[in-house]
XYZ file of C-alpha atoms in Angstrom:
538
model
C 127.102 91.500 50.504
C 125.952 94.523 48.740
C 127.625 96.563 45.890
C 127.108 100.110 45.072
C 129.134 102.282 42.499
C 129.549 105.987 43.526
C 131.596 108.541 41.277
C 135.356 107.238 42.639
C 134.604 103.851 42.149
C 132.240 100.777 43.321
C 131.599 99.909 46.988
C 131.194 97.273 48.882
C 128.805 97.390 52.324
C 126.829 94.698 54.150
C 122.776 93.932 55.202
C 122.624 94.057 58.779
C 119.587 93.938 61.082
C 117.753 96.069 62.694
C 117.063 95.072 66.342
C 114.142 97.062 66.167
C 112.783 95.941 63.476
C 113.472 94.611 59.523
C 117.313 95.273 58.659
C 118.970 98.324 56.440
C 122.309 98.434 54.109
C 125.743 99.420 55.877
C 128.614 101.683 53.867
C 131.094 102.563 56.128
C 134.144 104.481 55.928
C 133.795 106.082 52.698
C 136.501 108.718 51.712
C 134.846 111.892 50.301
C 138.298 113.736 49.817
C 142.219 113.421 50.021
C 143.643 112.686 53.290
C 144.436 116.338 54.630
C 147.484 115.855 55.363
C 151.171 117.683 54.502
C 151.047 120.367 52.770
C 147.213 119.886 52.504
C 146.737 120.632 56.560
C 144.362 123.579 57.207
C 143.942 123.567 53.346
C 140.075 123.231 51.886
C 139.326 119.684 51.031
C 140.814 118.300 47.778
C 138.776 115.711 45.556
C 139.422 112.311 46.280
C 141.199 110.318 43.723
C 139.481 107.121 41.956
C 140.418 103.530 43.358
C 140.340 100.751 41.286
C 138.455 97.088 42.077
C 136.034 97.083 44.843
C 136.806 99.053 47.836
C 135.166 97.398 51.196
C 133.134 99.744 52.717
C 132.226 98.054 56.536
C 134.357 99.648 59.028
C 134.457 103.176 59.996
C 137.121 105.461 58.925
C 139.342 107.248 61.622
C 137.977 110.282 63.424
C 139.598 113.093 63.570
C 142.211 113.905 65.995
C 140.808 115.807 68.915
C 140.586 116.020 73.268
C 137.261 113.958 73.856
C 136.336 114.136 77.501
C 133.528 113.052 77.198
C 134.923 109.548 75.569
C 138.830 109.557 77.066
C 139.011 105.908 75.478
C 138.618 106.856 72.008
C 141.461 105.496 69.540
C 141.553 104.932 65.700
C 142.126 109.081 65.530
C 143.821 110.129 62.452
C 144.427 113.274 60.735
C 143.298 111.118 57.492
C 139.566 111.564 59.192
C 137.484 112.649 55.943
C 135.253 109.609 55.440
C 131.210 109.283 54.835
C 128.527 106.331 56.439
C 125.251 105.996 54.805
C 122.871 103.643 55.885
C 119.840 102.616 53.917
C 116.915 100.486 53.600
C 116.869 99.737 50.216
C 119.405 100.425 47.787
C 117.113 99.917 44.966
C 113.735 101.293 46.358
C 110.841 101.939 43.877
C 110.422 105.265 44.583
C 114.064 107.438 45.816
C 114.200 108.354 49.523
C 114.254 110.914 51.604
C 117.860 111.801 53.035
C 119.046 112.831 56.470
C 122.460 114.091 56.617
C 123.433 114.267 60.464
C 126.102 116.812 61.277
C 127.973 115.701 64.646
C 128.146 118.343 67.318
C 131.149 118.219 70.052
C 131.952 122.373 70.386
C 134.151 121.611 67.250
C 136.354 120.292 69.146
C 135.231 116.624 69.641
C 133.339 113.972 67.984
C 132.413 111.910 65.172
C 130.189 109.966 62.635
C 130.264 106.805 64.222
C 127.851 104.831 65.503
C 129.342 104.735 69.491
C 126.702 107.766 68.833
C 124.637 108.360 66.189
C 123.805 104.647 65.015
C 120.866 104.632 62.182
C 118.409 102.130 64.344
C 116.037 104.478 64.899
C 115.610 106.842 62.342
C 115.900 104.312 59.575
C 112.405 102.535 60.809
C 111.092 105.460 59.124
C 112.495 105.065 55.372
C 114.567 107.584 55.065
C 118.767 107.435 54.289
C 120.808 108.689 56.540
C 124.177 110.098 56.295
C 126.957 110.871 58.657
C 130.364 111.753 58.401
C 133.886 113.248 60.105
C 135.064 116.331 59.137
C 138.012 118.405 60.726
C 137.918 119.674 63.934
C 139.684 122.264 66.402
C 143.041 123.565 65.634
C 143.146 121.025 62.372
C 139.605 122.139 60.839
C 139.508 125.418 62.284
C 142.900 127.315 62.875
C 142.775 130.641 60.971
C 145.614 132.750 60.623
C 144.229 135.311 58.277
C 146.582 134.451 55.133
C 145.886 132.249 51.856
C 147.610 129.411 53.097
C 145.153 129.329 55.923
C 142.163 131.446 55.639
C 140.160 129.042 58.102
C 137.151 127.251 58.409
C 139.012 124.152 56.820
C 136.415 121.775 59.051
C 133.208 123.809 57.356
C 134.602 123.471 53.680
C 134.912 119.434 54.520
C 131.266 119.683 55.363
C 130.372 121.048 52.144
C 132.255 118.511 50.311
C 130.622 116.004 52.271
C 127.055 117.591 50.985
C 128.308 117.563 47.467
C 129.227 114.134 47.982
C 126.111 113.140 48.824
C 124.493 115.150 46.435
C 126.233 113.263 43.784
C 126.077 110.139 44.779
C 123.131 109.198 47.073
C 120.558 108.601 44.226
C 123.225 105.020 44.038
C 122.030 104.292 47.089
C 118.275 104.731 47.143
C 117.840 108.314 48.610
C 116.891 111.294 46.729
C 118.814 114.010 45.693
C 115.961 116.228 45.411
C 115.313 116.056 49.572
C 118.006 116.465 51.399
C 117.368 117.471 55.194
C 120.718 118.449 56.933
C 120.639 118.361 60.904
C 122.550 118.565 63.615
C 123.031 119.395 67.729
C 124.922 122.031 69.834
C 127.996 122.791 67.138
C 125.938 120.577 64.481
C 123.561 122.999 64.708
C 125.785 125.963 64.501
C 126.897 124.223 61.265
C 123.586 123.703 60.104
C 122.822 127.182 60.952
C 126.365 128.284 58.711
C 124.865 126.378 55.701
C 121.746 128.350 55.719
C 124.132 131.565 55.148
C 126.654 130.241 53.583
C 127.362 130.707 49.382
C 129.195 127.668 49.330
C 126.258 125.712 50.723
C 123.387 126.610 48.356
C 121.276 123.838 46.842
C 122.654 121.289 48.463
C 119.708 120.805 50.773
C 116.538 121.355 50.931
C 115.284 121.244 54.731
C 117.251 122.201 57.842
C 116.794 120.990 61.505
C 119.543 122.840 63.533
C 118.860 121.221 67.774
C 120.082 123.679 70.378
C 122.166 125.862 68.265
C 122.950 128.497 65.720
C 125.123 131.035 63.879
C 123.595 133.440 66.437
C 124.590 131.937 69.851
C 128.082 133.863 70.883
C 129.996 130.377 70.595
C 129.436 130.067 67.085
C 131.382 132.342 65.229
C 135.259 132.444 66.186
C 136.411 135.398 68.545
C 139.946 137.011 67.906
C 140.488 134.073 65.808
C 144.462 135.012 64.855
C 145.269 135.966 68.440
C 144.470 132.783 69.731
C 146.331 130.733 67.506
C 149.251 132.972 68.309
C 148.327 131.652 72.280
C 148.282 128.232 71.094
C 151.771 129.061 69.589
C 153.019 130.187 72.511
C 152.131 127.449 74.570
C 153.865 125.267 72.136
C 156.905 127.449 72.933
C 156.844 129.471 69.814
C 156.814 132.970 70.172
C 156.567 134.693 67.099
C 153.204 136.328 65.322
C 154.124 136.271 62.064
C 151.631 134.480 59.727
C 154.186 132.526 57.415
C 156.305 131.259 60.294
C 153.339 130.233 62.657
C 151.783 128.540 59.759
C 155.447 126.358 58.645
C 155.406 125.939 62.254
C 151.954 124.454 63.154
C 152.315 122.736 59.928
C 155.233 120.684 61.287
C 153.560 119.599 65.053
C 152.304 116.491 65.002
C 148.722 116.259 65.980
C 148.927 115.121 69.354
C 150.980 118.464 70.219
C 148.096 120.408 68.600
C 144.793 119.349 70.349
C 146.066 118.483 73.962
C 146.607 121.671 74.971
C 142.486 122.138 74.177
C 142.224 123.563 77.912
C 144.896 125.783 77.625
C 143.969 127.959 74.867
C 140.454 129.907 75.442
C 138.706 132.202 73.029
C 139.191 135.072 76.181
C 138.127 135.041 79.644
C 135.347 137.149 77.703
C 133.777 133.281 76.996
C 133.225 129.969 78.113
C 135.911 127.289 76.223
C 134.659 126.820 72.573
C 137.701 127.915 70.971
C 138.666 127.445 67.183
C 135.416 127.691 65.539
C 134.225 129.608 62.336
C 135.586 132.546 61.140
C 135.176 135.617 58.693
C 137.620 134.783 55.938
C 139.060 137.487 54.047
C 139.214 137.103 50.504
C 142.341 135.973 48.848
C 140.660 134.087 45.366
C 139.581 131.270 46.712
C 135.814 129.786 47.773
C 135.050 131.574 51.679
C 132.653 129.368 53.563
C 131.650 132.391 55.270
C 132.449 136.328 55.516
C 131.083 139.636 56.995
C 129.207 139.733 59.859
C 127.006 137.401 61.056
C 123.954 138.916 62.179
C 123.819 140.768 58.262
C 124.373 137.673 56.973
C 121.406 136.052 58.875
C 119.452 139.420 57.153
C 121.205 139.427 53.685
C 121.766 135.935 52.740
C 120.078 133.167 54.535
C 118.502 130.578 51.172
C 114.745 131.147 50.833
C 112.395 128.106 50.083
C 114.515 126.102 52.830
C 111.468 124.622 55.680
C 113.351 124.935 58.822
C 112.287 123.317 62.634
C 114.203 123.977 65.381
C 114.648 124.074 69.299
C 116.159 123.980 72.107
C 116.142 121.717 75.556
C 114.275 122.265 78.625
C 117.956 122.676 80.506
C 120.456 123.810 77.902
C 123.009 124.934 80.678
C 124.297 121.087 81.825
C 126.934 121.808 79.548
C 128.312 125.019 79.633
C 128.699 123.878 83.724
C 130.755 121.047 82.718
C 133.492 123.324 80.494
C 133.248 125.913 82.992
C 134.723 123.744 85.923
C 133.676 122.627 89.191
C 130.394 124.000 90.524
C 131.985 126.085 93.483
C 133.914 127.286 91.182
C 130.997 128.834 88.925
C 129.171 130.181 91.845
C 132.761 131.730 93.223
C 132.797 133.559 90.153
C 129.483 134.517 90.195
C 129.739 136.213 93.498
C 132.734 137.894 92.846
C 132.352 139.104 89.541
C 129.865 142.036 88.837
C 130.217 140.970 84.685
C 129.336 137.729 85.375
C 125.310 138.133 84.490
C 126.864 140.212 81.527
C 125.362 138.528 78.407
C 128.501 136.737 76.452
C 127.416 138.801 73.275
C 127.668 142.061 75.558
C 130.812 140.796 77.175
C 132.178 140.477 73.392
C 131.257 143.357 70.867
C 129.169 146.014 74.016
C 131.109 148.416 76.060
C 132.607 147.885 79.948
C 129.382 149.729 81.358
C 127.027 148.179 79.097
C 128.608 145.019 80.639
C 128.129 146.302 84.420
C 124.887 147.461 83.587
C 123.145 144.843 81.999
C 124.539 142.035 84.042
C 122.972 144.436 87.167
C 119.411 144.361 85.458
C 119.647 140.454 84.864
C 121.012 139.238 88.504
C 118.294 141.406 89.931
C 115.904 140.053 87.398
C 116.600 136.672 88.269
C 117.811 136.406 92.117
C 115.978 139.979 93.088
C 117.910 140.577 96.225
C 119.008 136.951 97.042
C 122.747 135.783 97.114
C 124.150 133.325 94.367
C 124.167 130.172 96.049
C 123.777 126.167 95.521
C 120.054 126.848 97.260
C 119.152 128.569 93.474
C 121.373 126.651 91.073
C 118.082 126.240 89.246
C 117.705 129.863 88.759
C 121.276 129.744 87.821
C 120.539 127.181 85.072
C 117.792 129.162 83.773
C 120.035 132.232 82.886
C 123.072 130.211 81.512
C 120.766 128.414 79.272
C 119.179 131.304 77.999
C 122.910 133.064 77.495
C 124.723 130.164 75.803
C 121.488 128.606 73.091
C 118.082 129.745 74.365
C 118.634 133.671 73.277
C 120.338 132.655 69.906
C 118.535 130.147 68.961
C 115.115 131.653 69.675
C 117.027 135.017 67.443
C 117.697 132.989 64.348
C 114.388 131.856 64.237
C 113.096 134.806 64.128
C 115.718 135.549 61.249
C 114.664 132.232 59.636
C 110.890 132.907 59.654
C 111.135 136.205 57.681
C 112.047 133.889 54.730
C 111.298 130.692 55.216
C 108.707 127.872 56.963
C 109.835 127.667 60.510
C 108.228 125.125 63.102
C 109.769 125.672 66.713
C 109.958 123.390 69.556
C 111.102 123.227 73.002
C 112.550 119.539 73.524
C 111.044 118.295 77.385
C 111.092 114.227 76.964
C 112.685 112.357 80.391
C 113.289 109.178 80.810
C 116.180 106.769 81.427
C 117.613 108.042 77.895
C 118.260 111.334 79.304
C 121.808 110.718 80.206
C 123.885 113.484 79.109
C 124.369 115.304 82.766
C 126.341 112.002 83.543
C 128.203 112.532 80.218
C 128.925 115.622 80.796
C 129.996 114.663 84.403
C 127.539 116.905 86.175
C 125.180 114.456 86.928
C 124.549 116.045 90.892
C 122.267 118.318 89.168
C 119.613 115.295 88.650
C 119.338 115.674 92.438
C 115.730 116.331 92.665
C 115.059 116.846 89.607
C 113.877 116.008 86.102
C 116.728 117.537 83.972
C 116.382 117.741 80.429
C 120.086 118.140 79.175
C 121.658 119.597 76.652
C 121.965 116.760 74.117
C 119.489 114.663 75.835
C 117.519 114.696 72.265
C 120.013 112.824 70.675
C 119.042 109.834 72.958
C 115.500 110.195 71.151
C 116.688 110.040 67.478
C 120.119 108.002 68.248
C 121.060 104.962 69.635
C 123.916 106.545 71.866
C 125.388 102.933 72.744
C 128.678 104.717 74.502
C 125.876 106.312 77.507
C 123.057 104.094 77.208
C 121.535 100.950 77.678
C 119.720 98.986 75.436
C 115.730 99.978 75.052
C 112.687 97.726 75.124
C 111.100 98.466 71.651
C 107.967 97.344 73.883
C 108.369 99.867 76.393
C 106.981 103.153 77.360
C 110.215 104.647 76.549
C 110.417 103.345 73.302
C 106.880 105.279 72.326
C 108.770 108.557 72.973
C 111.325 107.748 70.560
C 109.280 106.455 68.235
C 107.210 109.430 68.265
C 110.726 111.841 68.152
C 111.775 110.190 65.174
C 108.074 110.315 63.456
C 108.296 113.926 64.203
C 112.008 114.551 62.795
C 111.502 112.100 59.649
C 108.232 113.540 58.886
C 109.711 116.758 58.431
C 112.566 115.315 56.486
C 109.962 114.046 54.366
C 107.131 116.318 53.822
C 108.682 119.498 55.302
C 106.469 119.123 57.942
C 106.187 117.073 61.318
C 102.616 116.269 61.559
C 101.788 116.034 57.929
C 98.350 114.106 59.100
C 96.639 113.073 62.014
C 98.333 110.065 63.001
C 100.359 112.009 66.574
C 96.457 113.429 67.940
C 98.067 117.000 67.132
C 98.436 119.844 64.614
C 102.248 121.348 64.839
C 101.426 124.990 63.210
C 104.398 127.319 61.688
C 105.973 129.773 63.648
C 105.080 133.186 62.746
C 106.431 136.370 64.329
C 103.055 137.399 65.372
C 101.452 134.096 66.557
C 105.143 132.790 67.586
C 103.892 128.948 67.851
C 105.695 126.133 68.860
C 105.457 122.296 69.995
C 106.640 120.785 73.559
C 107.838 117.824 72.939
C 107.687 115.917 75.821
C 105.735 113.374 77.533
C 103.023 114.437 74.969
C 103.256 117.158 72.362
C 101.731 120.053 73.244
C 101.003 123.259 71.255
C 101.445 126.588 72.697
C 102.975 130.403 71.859
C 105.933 132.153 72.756
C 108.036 130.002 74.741
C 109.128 131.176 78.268
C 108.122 134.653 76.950
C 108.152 136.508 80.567
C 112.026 135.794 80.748
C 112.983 136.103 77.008
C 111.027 139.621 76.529
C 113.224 140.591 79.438
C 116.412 139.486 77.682
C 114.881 141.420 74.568
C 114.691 144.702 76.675
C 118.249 144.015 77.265
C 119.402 143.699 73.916
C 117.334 146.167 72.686
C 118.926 148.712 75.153
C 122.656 147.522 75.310
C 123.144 145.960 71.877
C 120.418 146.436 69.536
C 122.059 144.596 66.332
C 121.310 141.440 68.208
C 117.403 142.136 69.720
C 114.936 140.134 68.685
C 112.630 142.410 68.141
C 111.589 143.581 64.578
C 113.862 141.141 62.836
């Protein structure tokens, strides 16, 4: 039994240990604002009120309502989701800690804190605190209907609270206040990517780590945000598109009615099916998460003094095939459809013949004169990856390095932990190959006890992880990830001119400008068809 007081009263958690080694402190389930619920649905996050006595603090609060395919058996959802874990190994420590806030990914549709996922086993070898929590997601975190009552991004402002939560009240449990690394995969990392831009976020961290995403990829910002809660309206069977009745009408569903019809309700056939996601709120008074446009924002007001690594995976695409249905049906469509090679960014803000004309360029860049066909599903792989994360992630780094220390990476571990194209239910594309998933990192830093089996802290496999999580708390620590000589290598910055980064696979290995032949192509495409979102002289 271990005690902690926070600012809303004192705690209760539990020593547990660490199969891997020593044991850590457990607080579970630890509201860090009001139930959103009633008249506080799609409302910004309200502070929570004080308890009296001693609140237990060892199971994990509900997650937030939501369609998890990739987990169909998950229960204990609840639209009372907004709770906080933090896992330490000392709560007393001589000298603070460094703290790692992990932001769940999930397309913000699904997930959670918990630890089916993101357990602290690994990380927490390493010293550090870590931090994870729920926060809203789809319709109930990010509906936005334009109007005060709900101006969206309701799921973003709950992260924020969560930071200023932690902010307050981590020094209670051993972790400093004054290093704060936030991180997070796939939508994580758009989040992550949203607090480097966003007012609301400032000085509430100081280090970043956003894996396989950002506020540039096309997914991250919301599309026609008002017209597609007027389609999930509809297929509710209310047809009306005026903001005060849909809102006292969505306000009434129960929750249920609101996120099963996820694969109903797209952003357009313009995308694949991330949906409610972050919007530009117009001002009506009240704090905006975020506003404008994103790209000046990524100019104008990304924080300075903030070290930033980030990356992708060697096959980013595993999961943009699983939303986008069968296999056949992806190559159907990519037969029949001369837009289909159309960049999603094009598709969205560039004209119809931009659209023809750059989707020409790239299926001749990438099949020459060959048909679209299960025989080059590789090559197929290669340009989703580089449409849905490689191309925006690569672009806010270049963004981030004008003001900040960057280090890149491009994330090439396999082994038995790199389950993910199972996960995501496309697991035929292992045939043959060594496929390094989208979200097969987490595997390296996370237990992931709903996919995986347990590890031999003896094995081969286990010297990977040990070295991913040297690498990621060593940056959480000392703003950089090989602070000495201990890993046999020197991770430099990345620069704009020298444009370094680190493979992190089987061994680290330095190098420059990461698949450069086929992203200096996609660069001549932006630069010709869309030039607010080329890479080049950022």
């Amino acid at each position: 039994m271990v005690q902690v007081r926070v600012s809303d009263g004192l705690l209760e958690g539990e020593q547990v240990q660490n199969e891997f080694g020593g044991s850590f402190y457990r607080f579970r389930g630890i509201p860090y604002a009001q139930p959103p619920l009633g008249d506080l649905r799609f409302k910004a996050p309200q502070p929570i009120k004080p308890w009296q006595g001693v609140r237990q603090a060892k199971q994990f609060g509900p997650v937030c309502y939501q369609f998890n395919p990739t987990n169909p058996g998950l229960s204990n959802m609840s639209e009372d989701c907004l709770y906080v874990n933090v896992y330490t190994p000392d709560v007393k420590p001589q000298t603070p800690l460094p703290v790692m806030v992990w932001i769940h990914g999930g397309g913000y549709v699904w997930g959670s804190g918990n630890d089916d996922l993101y357990g602290p086993e690994f990380l927490i070898r390493h010293n550090v605190v870590l931090v994870t929590f729920n926060y809203r997601l789809e319709v109930l975190g990010f509906l936005c209907l334009d109007t005060a009552d709900v101006p969206g991004n309701a799921g973003m402002k709950d992260q924020v609270a969560a930071l200023r939560w932690v902010k307050r009240n981590i020094a209670n449990f051993g972790g400093n206040p004054d290093n704060i690394t936030i991180f997070g995969e796939s939508a994580g990392a758009g989040s992550v990517s949203h607090h480097l831009i966003s007012p609301m976020s400032k000085g509430l961290f100081n280090r970043a780590i956003p894996q396989s995403g950002a506020t540039t990829c096309f997914w991250a910002t919301a599309f026609e945000p008002k017209e597609k809660a007027i389609l999930l309206a509809k297929q509710l069977g209310f047809h009306s598109e005026d903001e005060k009745e849909l809102y006292e009408f969505f306000k009434k569903q129960p929750c249920e009615n609101l996120v099963n019809l996820k694969l109903q309700v797209t952003t357009s056939q313009k995308s694949y099916e991330i949906h409610f996601s972050i919007a530009n709120e117009k001002d009506f008074g009240q704090e905006r998460f975020f506003y404008g446009d994103f790209v000046d924002a990524m100019k104008n007001n990304l924080q300075e003094g903030v070290d930033i690594m980030t990356g992708y995976t060697k096959d980013e695409c595993t999961i943009s095939i699983s939303i986008g249905g069968p296999l056949e049906d992806i190559l159907a469509k990519a037969q029949r459809y001369r837009e289909f090679f159309a960049p999603k960014l094009i598709q969205n803000f560039g004209t119809i013949t931009d659209q023809l004309e750059a989707a020409r360029k790239l299926q001749k860049f990438y099949f020459k004169n060959e048909r679209v066909s299960k025989d080059n599903i590789d090559t197929l792989m290669k340009y989703i990856s580089v449409d849905m994360f490689v191309h925006g992630v690569m672009l806010a780094a270049k963004f981030y390095s004008r003001k900040n220390k960057v280090y890149f990476y491009k994330f090439n571990c396999y082994s038995e932990r790199n389950v993910f194209t199972d996960a995501f239910c496309v697991g035929h594309l292992n045939e043959g190959r060594e496929v390094v998933s989208h979200a097969d990192d987490l595997a390296y830093l996370f237990p992931v006890k709903l996919f995986t089996q347990k590890v031999d802290k003896t094995s081969d496999t286990f010297k990977l992880i040990d070295r991913v999580t040297k690498l990621w708390t060593n940056f959480a620590k000392y703003g950089n990830p090989t602070p000495d000589n201990s890993l046999g290598v020197k991770w430099l910055p990345y620069t704009l001119a020298a444009q370094d980064y680190m493979d992190i696979g089987d061994k680290l290995i330095p190098g420059h400008s990461p698949d450069q032949e086929e992203l200096d192509f996609w660069e001549s495409i932006f630069q010709q068809y869309l030039p607010k979102f080329s890479m080049l002289n950022k």
